[in-house]
Coordinates of C-alpha atoms and ligand atoms in Angstrom, one line a residue:
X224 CA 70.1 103.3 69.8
X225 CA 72.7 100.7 69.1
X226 CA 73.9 98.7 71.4
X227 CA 77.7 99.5 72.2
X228 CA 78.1 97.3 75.3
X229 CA 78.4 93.6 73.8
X230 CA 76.1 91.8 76.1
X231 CA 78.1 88.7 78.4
X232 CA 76.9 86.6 80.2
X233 CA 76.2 87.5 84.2
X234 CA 78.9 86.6 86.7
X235 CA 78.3 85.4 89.7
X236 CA 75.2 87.4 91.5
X237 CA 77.1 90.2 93.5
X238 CA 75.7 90.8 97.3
X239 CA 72.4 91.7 96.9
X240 CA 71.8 95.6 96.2
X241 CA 75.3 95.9 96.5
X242 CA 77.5 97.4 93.9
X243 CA 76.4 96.2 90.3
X244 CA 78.6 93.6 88.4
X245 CA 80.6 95.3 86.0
X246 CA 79.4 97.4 83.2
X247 CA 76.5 98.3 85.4
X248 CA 74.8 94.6 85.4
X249 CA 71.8 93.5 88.2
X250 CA 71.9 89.7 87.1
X251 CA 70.7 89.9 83.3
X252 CA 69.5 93.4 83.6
X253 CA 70.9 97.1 83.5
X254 CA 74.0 97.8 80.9
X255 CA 74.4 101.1 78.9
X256 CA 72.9 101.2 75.9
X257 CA 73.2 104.3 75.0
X258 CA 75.3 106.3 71.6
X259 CA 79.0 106.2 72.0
X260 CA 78.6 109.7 73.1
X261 CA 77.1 109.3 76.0
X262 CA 78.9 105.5 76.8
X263 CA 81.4 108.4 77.5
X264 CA 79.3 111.0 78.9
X265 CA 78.2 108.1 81.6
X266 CA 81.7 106.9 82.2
X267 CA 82.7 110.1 83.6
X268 CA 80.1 110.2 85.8
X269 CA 81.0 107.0 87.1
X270 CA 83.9 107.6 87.9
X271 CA 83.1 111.0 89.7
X272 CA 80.6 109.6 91.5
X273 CA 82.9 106.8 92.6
X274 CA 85.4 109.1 94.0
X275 CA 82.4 111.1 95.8
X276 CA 81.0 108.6 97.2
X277 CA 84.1 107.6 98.8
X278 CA 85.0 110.9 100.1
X279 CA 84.0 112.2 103.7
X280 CA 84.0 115.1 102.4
X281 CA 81.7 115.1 99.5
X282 CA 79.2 112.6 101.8
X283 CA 79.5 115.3 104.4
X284 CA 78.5 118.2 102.3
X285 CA 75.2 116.1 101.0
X286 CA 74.5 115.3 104.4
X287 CA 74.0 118.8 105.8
X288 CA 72.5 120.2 102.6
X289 CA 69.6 117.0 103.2
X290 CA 69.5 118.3 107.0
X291 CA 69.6 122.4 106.8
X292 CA 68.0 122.9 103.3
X293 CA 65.8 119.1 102.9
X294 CA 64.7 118.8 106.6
X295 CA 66.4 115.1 107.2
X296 CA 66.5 113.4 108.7
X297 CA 62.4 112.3 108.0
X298 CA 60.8 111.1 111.1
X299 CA 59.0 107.7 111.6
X300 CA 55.5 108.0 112.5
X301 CA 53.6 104.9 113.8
X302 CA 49.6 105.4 112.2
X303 CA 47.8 104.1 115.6
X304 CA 44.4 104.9 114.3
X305 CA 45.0 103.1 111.1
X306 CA 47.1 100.2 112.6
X307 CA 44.4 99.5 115.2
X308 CA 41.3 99.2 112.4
X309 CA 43.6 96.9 110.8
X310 CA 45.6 94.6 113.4
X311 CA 48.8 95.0 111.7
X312 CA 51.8 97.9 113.1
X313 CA 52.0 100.1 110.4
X314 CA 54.9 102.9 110.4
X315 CA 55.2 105.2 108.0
X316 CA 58.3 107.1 106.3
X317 CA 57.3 110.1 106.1
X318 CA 59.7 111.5 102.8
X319 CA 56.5 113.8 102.4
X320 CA 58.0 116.0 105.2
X321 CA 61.0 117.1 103.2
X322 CA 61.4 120.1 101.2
X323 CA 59.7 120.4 97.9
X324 CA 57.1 117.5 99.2
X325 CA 58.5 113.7 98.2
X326 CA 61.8 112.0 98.3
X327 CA 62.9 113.1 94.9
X328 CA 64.7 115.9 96.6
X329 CA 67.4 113.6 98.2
X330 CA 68.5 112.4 94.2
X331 CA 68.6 115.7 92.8
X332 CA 71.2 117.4 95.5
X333 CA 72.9 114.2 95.5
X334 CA 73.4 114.6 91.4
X335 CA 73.8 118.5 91.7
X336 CA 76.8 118.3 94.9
X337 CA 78.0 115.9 92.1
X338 CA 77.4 118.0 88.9
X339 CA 79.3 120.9 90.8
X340 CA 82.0 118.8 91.7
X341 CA 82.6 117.6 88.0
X342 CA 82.8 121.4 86.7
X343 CA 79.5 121.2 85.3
X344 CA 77.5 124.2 84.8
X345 CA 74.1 123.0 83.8
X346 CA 71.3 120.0 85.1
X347 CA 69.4 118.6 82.2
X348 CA 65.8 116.2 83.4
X349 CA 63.0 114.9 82.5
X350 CA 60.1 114.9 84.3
X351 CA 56.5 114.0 83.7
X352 CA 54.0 115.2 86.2
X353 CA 57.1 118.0 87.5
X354 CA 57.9 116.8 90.5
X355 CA 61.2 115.7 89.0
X356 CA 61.6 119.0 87.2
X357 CA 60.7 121.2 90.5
X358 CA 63.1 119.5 92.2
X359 CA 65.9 119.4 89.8
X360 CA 65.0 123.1 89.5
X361 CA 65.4 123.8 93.5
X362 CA 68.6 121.8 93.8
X363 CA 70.1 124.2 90.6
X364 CA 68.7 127.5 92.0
X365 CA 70.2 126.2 95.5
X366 CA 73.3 125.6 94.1
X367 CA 73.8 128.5 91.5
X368 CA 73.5 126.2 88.3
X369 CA 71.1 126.6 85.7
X370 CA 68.2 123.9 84.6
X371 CA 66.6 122.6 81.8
X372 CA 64.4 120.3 81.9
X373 CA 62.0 118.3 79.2
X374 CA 58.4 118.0 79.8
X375 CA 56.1 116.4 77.2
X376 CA 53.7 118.6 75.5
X377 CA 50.9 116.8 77.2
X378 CA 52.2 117.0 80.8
X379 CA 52.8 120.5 80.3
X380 CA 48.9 120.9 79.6
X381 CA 47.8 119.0 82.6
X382 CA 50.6 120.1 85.2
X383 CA 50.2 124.0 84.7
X384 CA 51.5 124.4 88.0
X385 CA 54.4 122.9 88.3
X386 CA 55.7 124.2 85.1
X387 CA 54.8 127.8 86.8
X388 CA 56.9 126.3 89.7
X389 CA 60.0 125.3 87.8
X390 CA 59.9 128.4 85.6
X391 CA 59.5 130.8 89.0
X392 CA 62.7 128.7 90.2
X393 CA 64.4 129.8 87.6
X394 CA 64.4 126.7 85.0
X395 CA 64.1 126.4 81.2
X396 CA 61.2 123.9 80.6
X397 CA 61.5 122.7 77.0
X398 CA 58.1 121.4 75.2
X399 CA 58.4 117.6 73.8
X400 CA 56.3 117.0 70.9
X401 CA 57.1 114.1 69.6
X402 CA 55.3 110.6 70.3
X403 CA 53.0 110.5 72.9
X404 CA 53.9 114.0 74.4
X405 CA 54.6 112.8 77.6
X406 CA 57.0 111.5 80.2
X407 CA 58.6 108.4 77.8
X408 CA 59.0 111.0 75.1
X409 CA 60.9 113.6 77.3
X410 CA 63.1 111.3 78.4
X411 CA 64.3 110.0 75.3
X412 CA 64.5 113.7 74.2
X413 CA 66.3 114.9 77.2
X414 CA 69.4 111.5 76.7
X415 CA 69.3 112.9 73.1
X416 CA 69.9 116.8 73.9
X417 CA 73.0 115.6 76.4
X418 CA 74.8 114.0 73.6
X419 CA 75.4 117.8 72.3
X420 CA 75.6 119.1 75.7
X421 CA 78.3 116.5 77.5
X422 CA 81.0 119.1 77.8
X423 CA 78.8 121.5 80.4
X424 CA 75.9 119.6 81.1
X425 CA 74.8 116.8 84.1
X426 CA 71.6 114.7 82.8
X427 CA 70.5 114.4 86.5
X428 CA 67.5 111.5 85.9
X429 CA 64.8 111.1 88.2
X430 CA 64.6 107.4 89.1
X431 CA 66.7 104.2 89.3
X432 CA 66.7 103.8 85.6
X433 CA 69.1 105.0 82.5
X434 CA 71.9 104.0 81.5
X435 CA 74.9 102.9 84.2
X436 CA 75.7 104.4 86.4
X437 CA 72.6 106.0 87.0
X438 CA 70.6 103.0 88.4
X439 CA 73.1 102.2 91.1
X440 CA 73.7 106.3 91.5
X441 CA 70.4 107.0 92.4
X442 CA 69.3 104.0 94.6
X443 CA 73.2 105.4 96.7
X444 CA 71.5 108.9 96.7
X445 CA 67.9 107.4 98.1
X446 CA 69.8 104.8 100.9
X447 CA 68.9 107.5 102.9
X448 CA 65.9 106.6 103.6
X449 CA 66.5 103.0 104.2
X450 CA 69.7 103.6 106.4
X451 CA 67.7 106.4 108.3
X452 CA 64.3 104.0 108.7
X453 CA 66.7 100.8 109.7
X454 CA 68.0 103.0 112.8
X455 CA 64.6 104.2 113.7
X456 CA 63.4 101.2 113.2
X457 CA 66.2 99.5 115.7
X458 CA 65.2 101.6 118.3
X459 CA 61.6 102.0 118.1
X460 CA 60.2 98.4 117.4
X461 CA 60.2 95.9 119.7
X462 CA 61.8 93.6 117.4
X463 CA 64.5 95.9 116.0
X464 CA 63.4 95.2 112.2
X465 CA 59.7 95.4 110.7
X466 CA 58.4 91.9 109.2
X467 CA 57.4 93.7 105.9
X468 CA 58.9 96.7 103.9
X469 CA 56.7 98.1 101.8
X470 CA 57.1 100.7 98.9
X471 CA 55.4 102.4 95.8
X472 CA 57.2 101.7 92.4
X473 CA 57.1 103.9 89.4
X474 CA 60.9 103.5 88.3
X475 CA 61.1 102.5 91.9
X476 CA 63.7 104.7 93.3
X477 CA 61.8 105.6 96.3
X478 CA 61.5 101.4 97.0
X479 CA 65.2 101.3 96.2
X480 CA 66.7 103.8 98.6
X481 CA 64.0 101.7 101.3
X482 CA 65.1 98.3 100.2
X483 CA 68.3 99.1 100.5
X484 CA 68.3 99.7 104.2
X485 CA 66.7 96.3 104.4
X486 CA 68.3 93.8 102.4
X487 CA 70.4 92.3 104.4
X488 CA 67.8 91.8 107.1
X489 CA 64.4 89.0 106.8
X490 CA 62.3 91.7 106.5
X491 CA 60.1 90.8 103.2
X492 CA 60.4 93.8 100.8
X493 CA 57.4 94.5 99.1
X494 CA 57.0 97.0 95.5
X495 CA 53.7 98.0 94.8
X496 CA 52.7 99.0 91.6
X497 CA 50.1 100.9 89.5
X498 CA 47.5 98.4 87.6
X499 CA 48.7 100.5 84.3
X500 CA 52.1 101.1 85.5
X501 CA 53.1 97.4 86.4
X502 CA 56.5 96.8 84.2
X503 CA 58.1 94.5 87.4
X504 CA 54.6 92.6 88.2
X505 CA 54.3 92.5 84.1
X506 CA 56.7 93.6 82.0
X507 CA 58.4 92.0 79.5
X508 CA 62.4 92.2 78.9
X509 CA 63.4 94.6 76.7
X510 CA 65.4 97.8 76.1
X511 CA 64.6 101.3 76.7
X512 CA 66.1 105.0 77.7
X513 CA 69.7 102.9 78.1
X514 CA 69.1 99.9 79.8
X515 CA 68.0 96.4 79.6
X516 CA 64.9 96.0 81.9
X517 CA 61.3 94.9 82.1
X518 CA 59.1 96.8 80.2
X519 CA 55.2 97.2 79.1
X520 CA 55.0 95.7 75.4
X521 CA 52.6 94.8 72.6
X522 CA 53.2 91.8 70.9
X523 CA 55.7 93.7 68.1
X524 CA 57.7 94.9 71.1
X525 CA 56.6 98.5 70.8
X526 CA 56.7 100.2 74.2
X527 CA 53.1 100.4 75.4
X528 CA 52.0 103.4 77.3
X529 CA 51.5 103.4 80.7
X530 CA 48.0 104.7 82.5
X531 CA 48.0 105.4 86.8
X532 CA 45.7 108.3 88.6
X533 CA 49.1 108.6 90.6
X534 CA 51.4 110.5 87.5
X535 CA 54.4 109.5 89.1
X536 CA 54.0 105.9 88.6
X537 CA 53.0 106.9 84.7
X538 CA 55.7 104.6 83.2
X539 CA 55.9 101.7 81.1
X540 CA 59.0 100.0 82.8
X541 CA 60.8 99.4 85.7
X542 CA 64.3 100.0 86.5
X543 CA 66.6 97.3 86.3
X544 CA 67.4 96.4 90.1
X545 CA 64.1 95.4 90.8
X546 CA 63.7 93.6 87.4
X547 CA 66.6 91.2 89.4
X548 CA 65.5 91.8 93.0
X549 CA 62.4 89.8 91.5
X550 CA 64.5 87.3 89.6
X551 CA 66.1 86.5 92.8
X552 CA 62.9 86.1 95.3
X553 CA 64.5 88.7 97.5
X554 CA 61.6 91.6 96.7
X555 CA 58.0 90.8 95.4
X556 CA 55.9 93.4 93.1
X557 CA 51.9 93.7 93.4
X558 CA 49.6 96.1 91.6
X559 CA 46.5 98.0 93.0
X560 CA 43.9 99.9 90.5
X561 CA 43.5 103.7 90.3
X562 CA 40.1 103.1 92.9
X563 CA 42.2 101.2 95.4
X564 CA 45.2 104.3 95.9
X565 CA 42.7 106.9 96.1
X566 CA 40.5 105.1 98.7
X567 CA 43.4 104.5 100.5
X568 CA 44.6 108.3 100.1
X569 CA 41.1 109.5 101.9
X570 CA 41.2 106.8 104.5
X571 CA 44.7 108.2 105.8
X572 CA 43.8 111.6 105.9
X573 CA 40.8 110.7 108.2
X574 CA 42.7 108.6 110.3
X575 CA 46.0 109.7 110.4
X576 CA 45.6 113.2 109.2
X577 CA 47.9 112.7 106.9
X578 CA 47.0 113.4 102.9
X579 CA 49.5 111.1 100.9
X580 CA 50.8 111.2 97.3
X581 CA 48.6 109.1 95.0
X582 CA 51.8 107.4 94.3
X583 CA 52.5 106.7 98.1
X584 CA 48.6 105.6 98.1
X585 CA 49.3 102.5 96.6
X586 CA 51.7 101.1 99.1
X587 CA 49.0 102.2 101.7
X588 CA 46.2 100.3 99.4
X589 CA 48.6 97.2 99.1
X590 CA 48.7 97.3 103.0
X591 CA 45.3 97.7 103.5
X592 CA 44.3 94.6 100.9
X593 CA 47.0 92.3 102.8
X594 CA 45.8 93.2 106.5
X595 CA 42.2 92.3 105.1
X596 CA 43.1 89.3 103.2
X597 CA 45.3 87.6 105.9
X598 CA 48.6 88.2 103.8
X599 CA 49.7 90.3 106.3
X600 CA 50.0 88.1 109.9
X601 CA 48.1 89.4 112.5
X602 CA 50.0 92.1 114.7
X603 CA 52.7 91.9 112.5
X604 CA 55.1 95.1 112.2
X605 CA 55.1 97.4 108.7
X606 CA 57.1 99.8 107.5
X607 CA 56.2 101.7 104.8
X608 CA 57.8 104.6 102.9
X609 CA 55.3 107.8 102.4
X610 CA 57.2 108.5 99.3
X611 CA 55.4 112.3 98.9
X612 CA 52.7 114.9 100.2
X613 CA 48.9 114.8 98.0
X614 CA 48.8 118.6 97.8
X615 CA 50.2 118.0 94.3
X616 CA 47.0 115.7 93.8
X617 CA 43.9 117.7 95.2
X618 CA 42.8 119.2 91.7
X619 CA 43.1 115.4 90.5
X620 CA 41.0 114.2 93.6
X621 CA 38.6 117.2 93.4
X622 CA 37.3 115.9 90.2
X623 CA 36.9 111.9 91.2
X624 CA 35.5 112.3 94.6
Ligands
LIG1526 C1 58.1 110.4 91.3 C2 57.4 109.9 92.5 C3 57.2 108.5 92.7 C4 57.7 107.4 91.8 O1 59.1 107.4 91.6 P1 60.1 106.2 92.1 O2 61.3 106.5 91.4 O3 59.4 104.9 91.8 O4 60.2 106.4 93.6 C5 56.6 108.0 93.9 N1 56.1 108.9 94.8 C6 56.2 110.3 94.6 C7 55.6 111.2 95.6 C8 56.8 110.8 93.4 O5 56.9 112.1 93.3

């Protein structure tokens, strides 16, 4: 894709996770590099989203559809068991309680209130493991729009289920067969089926990555978690605001929406990544899917494929907040291994009785390793964001247990 936006250099940092720097800028990263087609495509959906977001009305509609159809708001549950075994107050999040089972669900009726609003007719996503796509697919049968949404050949294979799901909610799911068949691949195919699609369609991505708007978009639509978590927070620690906040990262939208409760408060902001997933901890900078970010790379450049148990985390980059949120100091990004997450997942089903995401399992493992290790103070106060439900996972954790 060429690159339509000349590149200038930053102005001065904006408030942090505050509204991007024009064109859709976090420090060096973000942009929209995308065909002239959808430069277009993405400008009117900034400027829709703008005058939605600063509507009553439109942020009232979103609200009640998040509390009568999503369940919100989420409660916050403090693990006793777990925080006593490890002499740290741990509180968890818990997006798994929300329709559909994670917090992808407060994006998609975000983008769809918005999709309906613009005249749009149609939701085009990606998704790679589904949860994405069965979402998206919800939020379109809920509001009477249809769905397509682009799975790679492989995913569809190993996700049988979910494809079932999206197909039972009434969604198109279209094959990708190109490249590696998977979640990078449909992606790229789903930006290049807008371009001919612009007039009726939304491309309603599933993470804080893309082009502009969508980075800033989706980390507005998942604030909800951080806004609702800082007022639970204020009233039910002792100290008003937990010394770490902790979060898993795949394109990190779930860490976003967190984060973004938290930013303006000392609370140390943690992103924990997958060992094979890890394009903040080790990424290089580069440009992918629309935007300037950090990203897994060989030495020629060419986008390296990502590997994680938890499929959700499954990809090579990062988007590009939290490529400048780590610039800046303000958040810091660790990896755990596949072996890590999934001891973590057992441990807080036996002690919390609770079965998390593999995904959410790594922010548990993070916590776990920096309670042990003396990272984590003593008694000191954790919140961390259960970004999704493990029923999804069982099959996986049938075979390696
Ligand atoms: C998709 C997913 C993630 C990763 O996506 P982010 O955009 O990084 O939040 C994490 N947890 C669950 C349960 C997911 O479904």
């Amino acid at each position: 894709m060429r690159n339509v936006l000349p590149w200038r250099e930053p102005a001065p940092a904006a408030g942090t996770m505050g509204e991007p720097l024009t064109r859709g800028r976090f420090g060096a990263y973000g942009g929209r590099y995308a065909p002239e087609s959808l430069v277009e495509a993405c400008r009117q959906v900034d400027e829709a989203f703008r005058e939605a977001w600063a509507d009553p009305g439109f942020r009232g509609a979103l609200a009640r559809l998040l509390a009568v159809h999503a369940g919100r708001p989420t409660p916050l549950t403090p693990a006793r068991r777990l925080s006593e075994a490890l002499g740290v107050e741990l509180y968890l999040k818990r997006e798994d309680l929300t329709h559909t089972g994670s917090h992808k669900i407060n994006n998609v009726l975000g983008q769809a209130l918005l999709a309906t609003r613009m005249g749009r007719r149609r939701l085009i996503a990606e998704t790679g493991a589904g949860q994405h796509g069965v979402a998206t697919a919800t939020a379109a049968a809920l509001l009477g729009l249809e769905a397509t949404v682009f799975m790679g050949e492989r995913d569809i294979e190993r996700q049988a289920l979910n494809v079932f799901r999206m197909r039972m909610l009434g969604a198109e799911v279209v094959p990708v067969t190109t490249g590696s068949r998977t979640l990078k691949d449909a992606t790229s195919e789903a930006m290049r089926h807008w371009v001919g699609a612009t007039g009726d369609s939304h491309y309603c991505i599933g993470s804080v990555v893309g082009p502009d708007p969508y980075p800033w978009l989706v980390r507005e639509f998942q604030r909800v978690i951080g806004d609702e978590a800082r007022a639970q927070c204020a009233a039910e620690l002792p100290a008003g605001v937990p010394d770490h906040v902790v979060a898993c990262v795949g394109g990190g939208s779930n860490a976003a929406g967190t984060f973004a409760g938290f930013a303006d408060t000392p609370a140390r902001l943690v992103g924990v990544e997958a060992e094979g997933g890890a394009g903040a901890a080790r990424g290089r900078l580069g440009v992918l899917h629309g935007s300037r970010s950090l990203f897994l790379q060989d030495d020629d450049g060419q986008i390296v494929e990502a590997h994680s148990v938890a499929a959700g985390l499954d990809y090579p980059g990062v988007g590009p907040e939290h490529a400048h949120l780590r610039d800046l100091g303000r958040a810091r990004y660790v990896t755990v291994t596949d072996d890590e997450a999934i001891a973590a997942a057992v441990r807080l089903a036996r002690t919390e009785g609770i079965l998390p995401a593999l995904e959410s399992a790594h922010a548990l493992a993070w916590v776990i390793r920096a309670a042990g290790d003396g990272e984590l103070a003593a008694g000191s106060t954790v919140l961390m964001t259960l970004s999704g439900r493990g029923d999804k996972d069982v099959s996986t954790l049938k075979e390696l247990l």
